[in-house]
Amino acid sequence: MGAFSYFPQTEEDIRIMLERIGVSSLDDLYADVPAEYIYKGEYDLPSAMSEQQVRDFFEGLAAKNSRLKVFVGQGAYDHYVPSVIPYITSRSEFLTAYTPYQCEISQGTLRYIFEWQSMICRLTGLACSNASMYDGPTAAAEAMRMCVASTKKRNSVIVSARLLPHVIDTIRTYAKYAGIHVVVTDKVAEEVAEGVLDLAGVIVPSINRFGIIESHLGLAELVHGMGALLVEYCDPSALAVVKTPAEWGADIAVGDGQSLGIPLCFGGPYVGFMACTESLMRKLPGRIVGQTTDASGKRCYVLTLQAREQHIRREKATSNICSNESLMALWCTVYLSLMGPDGMRKLNALCYEGSHYLHDALLATGKFGRVFDGEFLKEFCLKPLCNVEKLQQALLDAGFFAALQTEEGYVTFCVTEKHTREELDRIVEIVKSVK
Amino acid sequence: MSKIAEGLLYSESHEWVKVDGNVAIIGVSDFAQGEMGDITYVEMPDVDDEVSAGDDFGALESVKTSSELVAPVSGKVVARNDELEDRPELINEDAYEAWIIKVEMSDKAELDALLNAASYAEIAK
Amino acid sequence: MKYYDKLIFELSKPGRTGYSLPAAACPSETSGCAGPLPSDDGPLPLTVPRVARFPKGSCCQAADSVVWRESKLDLPEVSEVDVVRHYTNLSQMNFGVDTGFYPLGSCTMKYNPKINEEIANMPAFAGLHPLQPEHMVKGALEVYVGMDRALAAITGMKHFTFLPCAGAHGELTGLMLMREYHMSRGDTARTKVIVPDSAHGTNPASAAVCGLDIVVVKSKEDGLVDVEALKPLLGPDIAGIMLTNPNTLGLFERDIKQISELVHECGGLLYYDGANMNPLLGMVRPGDMGFDIMHLNLHKTFSTPHGGGGPGSGPVGVSDKVVPFLHIPHTSGFHGNFGVILRAYAYILMLGRENVKMAGKLATLGANYIKESLKGCYKLPIPTVCKHEFVFDGLLEDNGVTTLDVAKRLLDYGFHAPTIYFPLLFHQAIMIEPTETESLETLDAFIDVMRKIAVEARTDPEMLHAAPHNTPIGRPDETTAARQPVLKA
């Protein structure tokens, strides 16, 4: 064995340790493993690389990716990432810690999770938040499970077809094996009113996959009247300006924290959030941080309400989740601290203005038709009147990822504060040139 | 040494039953609360819910553990001790005072399967 | 570590900001937009003059007047320097692998190489949108192909899905695959999964979430699955068995061959819980032991940082017969935690085919060294050779000092505590896993402190009951936290 920087044992160290254990070789430590299972072949892996070689290797891979200006959202939004965030989140005290089991030496993690929970409550208007979930789609699936668990002997969930497709797919996957009956529909209110016999919950988007801010006026009353719970899937960045789940009367709010300063990173890691009303607090899945005091009266934070969780309840737990996306929650918490109420409002105003500018300018080219008339914030859909493939290719050639087709006859655009007037005008020029 | 109240019936899963006509008043034994430690939450069914003997009807939670509450008899829940919602510690303070639910029994014969104080004392050690 | 008592909200002062945004690119004058989002912090206008912007026969009606937020958004108003100092202060109350030894059993707290972080943060990866066309993300796709091949080589499985974001998420995905396999054969009666009593709590919980019933198989005195107890459980209703090998006691299930044959004979599949894969890294491949489905914890075995509880990554590998179903469960949003997968790939390339052979062995060496060094002071219920971790059942001498006391006292000495009160088979379990990245000197220092604590337990048990003494806070009142939950500021 040659020296390897992650293994500190010298030959001499190994000898001393083997001697203490009372065996003569490292292989002796595997005497309990049937010999036929000791792998004797050569592992089909590349030869060990030096750090420089690893760097070169990944730079080579990176060069095979095209760096595009992103004008598509669909659940992953290209917002600016303030430099403070990676600086803080790469501090190894945060980065290399485990789940905060030993609270006496984990107050840093526990405190920022408490802040995250507080901020999620403030964004959604709801009373309780957990310490975060894997991502938005899994949070939506867990919300579905929570609806079923919180309502007695009810097993059906109505899901809006206007949720993002990857959210619906994840919900369907979780439902399939748990035997939960999912109805995906464009007409949520009508479906609810029709009276599904064992309706446990209804899941709707705050802003739908076409970018339209939905009105859920009267929906909560209707859903509650059926004895079911209302779940809103939200973009937390937009919640600074659009009506909150609490204002719509929702019981549970879920969504993806990616829009709060997390890089696109090809889809992950992101972070799911989940908030609920006080009465559902003990049905929340996952970790929850609570405030308390230590023996000397100092304010401190602990993992709490753990009796809901898998390590205690095992098969009777509310969920099998035992981690969260703690570091990504820190990412969002730092972001929201930097932005404050004023920054979040201005950010949304920039997105609104930019997206409406592009929307109007694209319509003016005559290459698109309008498909929706609802209010939108940063993402919108148009009906292309030109060849979509040619349009997309022309945009890609100019370095723009835009006009993603959501389905036949619909393309989507998204504008954030990162995008300049020049870029928007350039897109319009390209569109004009497409035959 | 845990306390075992005389005159009550007990289940092997440490619930006690006090019979009041057709109604069973149900709680957990002093032994059970001692095993749990500080009880932090009592999960209870709603009034009018049906419970069946041998099935869970709720749970006790403490900081590091939880324990299912098993119905000793079947029937309809006619009352629950809402005071426990805010003060679960009442069970720690006096397990025989802090009843959890009252059930209108559908089959009084189920009481025959329960233990008397002396037999329960054999288990609660 | 010093105590710092502030929440970010408590630093807030109206008018302060920590953001830096560009001036409007498309102000309302140029776009004809009437500026629907006012700059003051009052409620948003109830009507947005969209019609004004589309004067000529626009099909767009006045916007829905009810969609804007009514309540004031109460976020902290702090400057950039406030934010940096606040979170730096918070970080200084935290213990990580970079702070010191972290022998947390079943968590594999190995060193997190720094090159991995740089790779994951490369803009050509971090800036990729998940829906970009495939020909524009060839480099990212090669990462998946390369990882699939590397993990298959290491585990003996055929292919992997990278959607799961954590170990428990991998278990759930793997069990879904187990169900797909049976359903594809019309074998719908297989709704039970066997789990040993020593299993991680996630195993039964994942099975329940997947709609499976749990059947518990007991362990023998020696901590291994009781094959005789397993036999009568097997039948046409069994979907499979979930095993951690080595198990949560750090013991290799040496009857694995027989277990594998029995389960397969009854028509079930074998699921491998990869939480304890580290000692097998470079030594034993789960695929060779007959496992059909497994997950790996990239944040354990493959060195990616735990991040205070995530993000992790729990790719699921399958054998030939399960490959056809691998694409079916859509258990997370896009392509899994790509940033974590990148880090793990960098680690594997550093290890290479040469160093990988030492990883598991050195992890096992460290665990046995600690076990043998401390068995004179701590009760060792199962004395046989362990793998990457082992379990003590409290102190040898009974001074009323609990495992919790020992764990808390370790914090005073600058070590993270082991996993405690798990597995549930023992009342005072202390589960120690050192990993291969710890030097002999570090292990010796830990051993010295554990011995010292055993002496303190004899001479000053009261002091141990009150430990820790040198940490930013003392033991918290967890009962009040759970009885009257305060979950937000």
PDB file of C-alpha atoms in Angstrom, chain C residues 215-395:
ATOM      1  CA  VAL C 215     -42.464  -9.231  10.616  1.00  0.00           C
ATOM      2  CA  VAL C 216     -39.695  -9.128  13.204  1.00  0.00           C
ATOM      3  CA  VAL C 217     -37.112 -11.884  13.344  1.00  0.00           C
ATOM      4  CA  LYS C 218     -35.220 -12.256  16.586  1.00  0.00           C
ATOM      5  CA  SER C 219     -31.490 -12.170  17.124  1.00  0.00           C
ATOM      6  CA  LYS C 220     -29.664 -14.930  18.941  1.00  0.00           C
ATOM      7  CA  GLU C 221     -27.526 -14.456  22.050  1.00  0.00           C
ATOM      8  CA  ASP C 222     -24.539 -13.820  19.813  1.00  0.00           C
ATOM      9  CA  GLY C 223     -26.317 -10.888  18.173  1.00  0.00           C
ATOM     10  CA  LEU C 224     -26.857 -12.551  14.811  1.00  0.00           C
ATOM     11  CA  VAL C 225     -30.130 -13.324  13.029  1.00  0.00           C
ATOM     12  CA  ASP C 226     -31.634 -16.552  14.315  1.00  0.00           C
ATOM     13  CA  VAL C 227     -31.952 -18.681  11.182  1.00  0.00           C
ATOM     14  CA  GLU C 228     -34.170 -21.194  12.939  1.00  0.00           C
ATOM     15  CA  ALA C 229     -36.529 -18.387  13.947  1.00  0.00           C
ATOM     16  CA  LEU C 230     -36.484 -17.107  10.391  1.00  0.00           C
ATOM     17  CA  LYS C 231     -37.587 -20.359   8.762  1.00  0.00           C
ATOM     18  CA  PRO C 232     -41.185 -20.454  10.013  1.00  0.00           C
ATOM     19  CA  LEU C 233     -41.700 -16.828   8.955  1.00  0.00           C
ATOM     20  CA  LEU C 234     -40.991 -17.556   5.306  1.00  0.00           C
ATOM     21  CA  GLY C 235     -43.894 -18.153   2.987  1.00  0.00           C
ATOM     22  CA  PRO C 236     -45.882 -16.929  -0.005  1.00  0.00           C
ATOM     23  CA  ASP C 237     -46.736 -13.660   1.762  1.00  0.00           C
ATOM     24  CA  ILE C 238     -43.106 -12.594   2.218  1.00  0.00           C
ATOM     25  CA  ALA C 239     -41.860  -9.865  -0.120  1.00  0.00           C
ATOM     26  CA  GLY C 240     -38.368 -10.026   1.271  1.00  0.00           C
ATOM     27  CA  ILE C 241     -36.004  -9.374   4.143  1.00  0.00           C
ATOM     28  CA  MET C 242     -34.107  -6.218   5.035  1.00  0.00           C
ATOM     29  CA  LEU C 243     -30.667  -6.819   6.427  1.00  0.00           C
ATOM     30  CA  THR C 244     -27.836  -4.657   7.569  1.00  0.00           C
ATOM     31  CA  ASN C 245     -24.617  -6.592   7.217  1.00  0.00           C
ATOM     32  CA  PRO C 246     -22.608  -6.119   9.326  1.00  0.00           C
ATOM     33  CA  ASN C 247     -25.600  -5.568  11.564  1.00  0.00           C
ATOM     34  CA  THR C 248     -26.136  -2.705  13.982  1.00  0.00           C
ATOM     35  CA  LEU C 249     -23.955  -4.465  16.544  1.00  0.00           C
ATOM     36  CA  GLY C 250     -21.114  -4.340  14.043  1.00  0.00           C
ATOM     37  CA  LEU C 251     -21.263  -8.114  13.567  1.00  0.00           C
ATOM     38  CA  PHE C 252     -21.067  -9.821  10.232  1.00  0.00           C
ATOM     39  CA  GLU C 253     -24.137 -11.992   9.616  1.00  0.00           C
ATOM     40  CA  ARG C 254     -22.138 -15.097   8.901  1.00  0.00           C
ATOM     41  CA  ASP C 255     -25.204 -17.156   8.038  1.00  0.00           C
ATOM     42  CA  ILE C 256     -25.911 -14.850   5.153  1.00  0.00           C
ATOM     43  CA  LYS C 257     -25.560 -17.593   2.596  1.00  0.00           C
ATOM     44  CA  GLN C 258     -28.200 -19.719   4.258  1.00  0.00           C
ATOM     45  CA  ILE C 259     -30.459 -16.716   4.826  1.00  0.00           C
ATOM     46  CA  SER C 260     -30.106 -15.750   1.195  1.00  0.00           C
ATOM     47  CA  GLU C 261     -30.987 -19.246  -0.009  1.00  0.00           C
ATOM     48  CA  LEU C 262     -33.967 -19.547   2.330  1.00  0.00           C
ATOM     49  CA  VAL C 263     -35.439 -16.187   1.383  1.00  0.00           C
ATOM     50  CA  HIS C 264     -34.918 -16.755  -2.323  1.00  0.00           C
ATOM     51  CA  GLU C 265     -36.414 -20.230  -2.111  1.00  0.00           C
ATOM     52  CA  CYS C 266     -39.579 -18.799  -0.623  1.00  0.00           C
ATOM     53  CA  GLY C 267     -39.770 -16.299  -3.478  1.00  0.00           C
ATOM     54  CA  GLY C 268     -38.637 -13.244  -1.531  1.00  0.00           C
ATOM     55  CA  LEU C 269     -35.888 -10.741  -2.264  1.00  0.00           C
ATOM     56  CA  LEU C 270     -32.970  -9.610  -0.110  1.00  0.00           C
ATOM     57  CA  TYR C 271     -32.606  -5.935   0.689  1.00  0.00           C
ATOM     58  CA  TYR C 272     -29.238  -4.641   1.860  1.00  0.00           C
ATOM     59  CA  ASP C 273     -29.301  -1.601   4.162  1.00  0.00           C
ATOM     60  CA  GLY C 274     -26.077   0.139   3.162  1.00  0.00           C
ATOM     61  CA  ALA C 275     -25.784   2.164   6.349  1.00  0.00           C
ATOM     62  CA  ASN C 276     -23.069  -0.226   7.471  1.00  0.00           C
ATOM     63  CA  MET C 277     -21.306  -0.666   4.135  1.00  0.00           C
ATOM     64  CA  ASN C 278     -18.077   0.994   5.221  1.00  0.00           C
ATOM     65  CA  PRO C 279     -16.256  -2.098   6.584  1.00  0.00           C
ATOM     66  CA  LEU C 280     -17.098  -3.969   3.400  1.00  0.00           C
ATOM     67  CA  LEU C 281     -15.715  -1.202   1.193  1.00  0.00           C
ATOM     68  CA  GLY C 282     -12.991  -2.868  -0.826  1.00  0.00           C
ATOM     69  CA  MET C 283     -13.546  -6.265   0.806  1.00  0.00           C
ATOM     70  CA  VAL C 284     -17.016  -7.724   0.291  1.00  0.00           C
ATOM     71  CA  ARG C 285     -19.695  -6.982  -2.294  1.00  0.00           C
ATOM     72  CA  PRO C 286     -23.377  -7.206  -1.254  1.00  0.00           C
ATOM     73  CA  GLY C 287     -24.238  -8.445  -4.750  1.00  0.00           C
ATOM     74  CA  ASP C 288     -22.019 -11.461  -4.209  1.00  0.00           C
ATOM     75  CA  MET C 289     -23.888 -12.320  -0.997  1.00  0.00           C
ATOM     76  CA  GLY C 290     -27.154 -12.630  -2.865  1.00  0.00           C
ATOM     77  CA  PHE C 291     -28.659  -9.230  -2.215  1.00  0.00           C
ATOM     78  CA  ASP C 292     -31.091  -8.103  -4.912  1.00  0.00           C
ATOM     79  CA  ILE C 293     -31.596  -4.488  -3.880  1.00  0.00           C
ATOM     80  CA  MET C 294     -29.496  -2.169  -1.744  1.00  0.00           C
ATOM     81  CA  HIS C 295     -28.937   1.459  -0.941  1.00  0.00           C
ATOM     82  CA  LEU C 296     -25.714   3.257  -0.222  1.00  0.00           C
ATOM     83  CA  ASN C 297     -25.317   6.319   1.939  1.00  0.00           C
ATOM     84  CA  LEU C 298     -22.934   8.502  -0.033  1.00  0.00           C
ATOM     85  CA  HIS C 299     -22.714  10.729   3.055  1.00  0.00           C
ATOM     86  CA  LYS C 300     -21.382   7.801   5.062  1.00  0.00           C
ATOM     87  CA  THR C 301     -19.355   5.393   2.969  1.00  0.00           C
ATOM     88  CA  PHE C 302     -18.358   7.901   0.309  1.00  0.00           C
ATOM     89  CA  SER C 303     -17.212  10.806   2.459  1.00  0.00           C
ATOM     90  CA  THR C 304     -19.686  13.538   1.584  1.00  0.00           C
ATOM     91  CA  PRO C 305     -20.336  15.945   4.464  1.00  0.00           C
ATOM     92  CA  HIS C 306     -23.393  15.387   6.646  1.00  0.00           C
ATOM     93  CA  GLY C 307     -24.242  19.081   6.711  1.00  0.00           C
ATOM     94  CA  GLY C 308     -25.845  18.977  10.171  1.00  0.00           C
ATOM     95  CA  GLY C 309     -28.423  16.418   8.981  1.00  0.00           C
ATOM     96  CA  GLY C 310     -28.318  16.644   5.188  1.00  0.00           C
ATOM     97  CA  PRO C 311     -28.172  16.844   2.236  1.00  0.00           C
ATOM     98  CA  GLY C 312     -27.225  13.245   1.759  1.00  0.00           C
ATOM     99  CA  SER C 313     -27.702  10.869  -1.119  1.00  0.00           C
ATOM    100  CA  GLY C 314     -28.995   7.315  -1.021  1.00  0.00           C
ATOM    101  CA  PRO C 315     -28.583   5.705  -4.440  1.00  0.00           C
ATOM    102  CA  VAL C 316     -30.269   2.324  -4.832  1.00  0.00           C
ATOM    103  CA  GLY C 317     -28.565  -0.511  -6.663  1.00  0.00           C
ATOM    104  CA  VAL C 318     -30.247  -3.626  -8.002  1.00  0.00           C
ATOM    105  CA  SER C 319     -29.341  -7.011  -9.390  1.00  0.00           C
ATOM    106  CA  ASP C 320     -30.182  -8.113 -12.929  1.00  0.00           C
ATOM    107  CA  LYS C 321     -33.688  -9.276 -12.177  1.00  0.00           C
ATOM    108  CA  VAL C 322     -34.746  -5.944 -10.685  1.00  0.00           C
ATOM    109  CA  VAL C 323     -33.119  -3.732 -13.340  1.00  0.00           C
ATOM    110  CA  PRO C 324     -36.274  -3.589 -15.512  1.00  0.00           C
ATOM    111  CA  PHE C 325     -38.109  -1.733 -12.727  1.00  0.00           C
ATOM    112  CA  LEU C 326     -35.364   0.681 -11.756  1.00  0.00           C
ATOM    113  CA  HIS C 327     -36.907   3.642 -13.567  1.00  0.00           C
ATOM    114  CA  ILE C 328     -40.394   3.249 -12.089  1.00  0.00           C
ATOM    115  CA  PRO C 329     -40.419   4.857  -8.638  1.00  0.00           C
ATOM    116  CA  HIS C 330     -40.166   8.620  -8.996  1.00  0.00           C
ATOM    117  CA  THR C 331     -39.173   9.338  -5.426  1.00  0.00           C
ATOM    118  CA  SER C 332     -37.749  12.844  -5.733  1.00  0.00           C
ATOM    119  CA  GLY C 333     -37.917  15.897  -7.917  1.00  0.00           C
ATOM    120  CA  PHE C 334     -35.295  15.913 -10.642  1.00  0.00           C
ATOM    121  CA  HIS C 335     -32.105  13.820 -10.709  1.00  0.00           C
ATOM    122  CA  GLY C 336     -31.398  13.325  -7.017  1.00  0.00           C
ATOM    123  CA  ASN C 337     -28.808  15.306  -5.100  1.00  0.00           C
ATOM    124  CA  PHE C 338     -26.387  15.894  -7.946  1.00  0.00           C
ATOM    125  CA  GLY C 339     -24.066  18.067  -5.842  1.00  0.00           C
ATOM    126  CA  VAL C 340     -23.624  15.226  -3.352  1.00  0.00           C
ATOM    127  CA  ILE C 341     -23.112  12.655  -6.101  1.00  0.00           C
ATOM    128  CA  LEU C 342     -20.325  14.814  -7.566  1.00  0.00           C
ATOM    129  CA  ARG C 343     -18.518  14.877  -4.234  1.00  0.00           C
ATOM    130  CA  ALA C 344     -18.762  11.116  -3.861  1.00  0.00           C
ATOM    131  CA  TYR C 345     -17.451  10.613  -7.370  1.00  0.00           C
ATOM    132  CA  ALA C 346     -14.425  12.781  -6.616  1.00  0.00           C
ATOM    133  CA  TYR C 347     -13.785  10.667  -3.511  1.00  0.00           C
ATOM    134  CA  ILE C 348     -14.007   7.413  -5.454  1.00  0.00           C
ATOM    135  CA  LEU C 349     -11.564   8.698  -8.041  1.00  0.00           C
ATOM    136  CA  MET C 350      -9.118   9.667  -5.295  1.00  0.00           C
ATOM    137  CA  LEU C 351      -9.479   6.216  -3.739  1.00  0.00           C
ATOM    138  CA  GLY C 352      -9.134   4.406  -7.024  1.00  0.00           C
ATOM    139  CA  ARG C 353      -8.870   0.682  -7.319  1.00  0.00           C
ATOM    140  CA  GLU C 354      -5.740   0.657  -5.141  1.00  0.00           C
ATOM    141  CA  ASN C 355      -6.825   2.553  -2.009  1.00  0.00           C
ATOM    142  CA  VAL C 356     -10.383   1.233  -1.979  1.00  0.00           C
ATOM    143  CA  LYS C 357      -9.031  -2.086  -0.775  1.00  0.00           C
ATOM    144  CA  MET C 358      -7.726  -0.498   2.413  1.00  0.00           C
ATOM    145  CA  ALA C 359     -10.745   1.625   3.400  1.00  0.00           C
ATOM    146  CA  GLY C 360     -12.923  -1.062   4.967  1.00  0.00           C
ATOM    147  CA  LYS C 361     -10.015  -2.867   6.568  1.00  0.00           C
ATOM    148  CA  LEU C 362      -8.669   0.218   8.282  1.00  0.00           C
ATOM    149  CA  ALA C 363     -12.138   1.131   9.542  1.00  0.00           C
ATOM    150  CA  THR C 364     -12.458  -2.372  11.003  1.00  0.00           C
ATOM    151  CA  LEU C 365      -8.979  -2.167  12.491  1.00  0.00           C
ATOM    152  CA  GLY C 366      -9.804   1.033  14.359  1.00  0.00           C
ATOM    153  CA  ALA C 367     -13.059  -0.329  15.782  1.00  0.00           C
ATOM    154  CA  ASN C 368     -11.461  -3.528  17.047  1.00  0.00           C
ATOM    155  CA  TYR C 369      -8.575  -1.578  18.518  1.00  0.00           C
ATOM    156  CA  ILE C 370     -10.894   0.594  20.600  1.00  0.00           C
ATOM    157  CA  LYS C 371     -13.004  -2.395  21.588  1.00  0.00           C
ATOM    158  CA  GLU C 372     -10.029  -4.382  22.818  1.00  0.00           C
ATOM    159  CA  SER C 373      -8.578  -1.352  24.594  1.00  0.00           C
ATOM    160  CA  LEU C 374     -11.717  -0.511  26.545  1.00  0.00           C
ATOM    161  CA  LYS C 375     -13.271  -3.856  27.344  1.00  0.00           C
ATOM    162  CA  GLY C 376     -11.597  -3.738  30.759  1.00  0.00           C
ATOM    163  CA  CYS C 377     -13.770  -0.760  31.771  1.00  0.00           C
ATOM    164  CA  TYR C 378     -16.912  -1.106  29.710  1.00  0.00           C
ATOM    165  CA  LYS C 379     -19.254  -4.049  29.451  1.00  0.00           C
ATOM    166  CA  LEU C 380     -18.777  -5.822  26.146  1.00  0.00           C
ATOM    167  CA  PRO C 381     -21.833  -8.023  25.663  1.00  0.00           C
ATOM    168  CA  ILE C 382     -20.574  -9.651  22.481  1.00  0.00           C
ATOM    169  CA  PRO C 383     -16.834 -10.195  22.508  1.00  0.00           C
ATOM    170  CA  THR C 384     -16.273 -11.528  19.003  1.00  0.00           C
ATOM    171  CA  VAL C 385     -14.432  -9.654  16.292  1.00  0.00           C
ATOM    172  CA  CYS C 386     -16.445  -6.678  15.111  1.00  0.00           C
ATOM    173  CA  LYS C 387     -16.465  -4.831  11.846  1.00  0.00           C
ATOM    174  CA  HIS C 388     -16.561  -1.018  11.627  1.00  0.00           C
ATOM    175  CA  GLU C 389     -18.391  -0.549  14.922  1.00  0.00           C
ATOM    176  CA  PHE C 390     -19.271  -2.306  18.158  1.00  0.00           C
ATOM    177  CA  VAL C 391     -21.527  -1.863  21.153  1.00  0.00           C
ATOM    178  CA  PHE C 392     -20.747  -1.598  24.863  1.00  0.00           C
ATOM    179  CA  ASP C 393     -23.564  -2.016  27.362  1.00  0.00           C
ATOM    180  CA  GLY C 394     -22.574   0.681  29.852  1.00  0.00           C
ATOM    181  CA  LEU C 395     -19.752   0.669  32.367  1.00  0.00           C
TER     182      LEU C 395
END
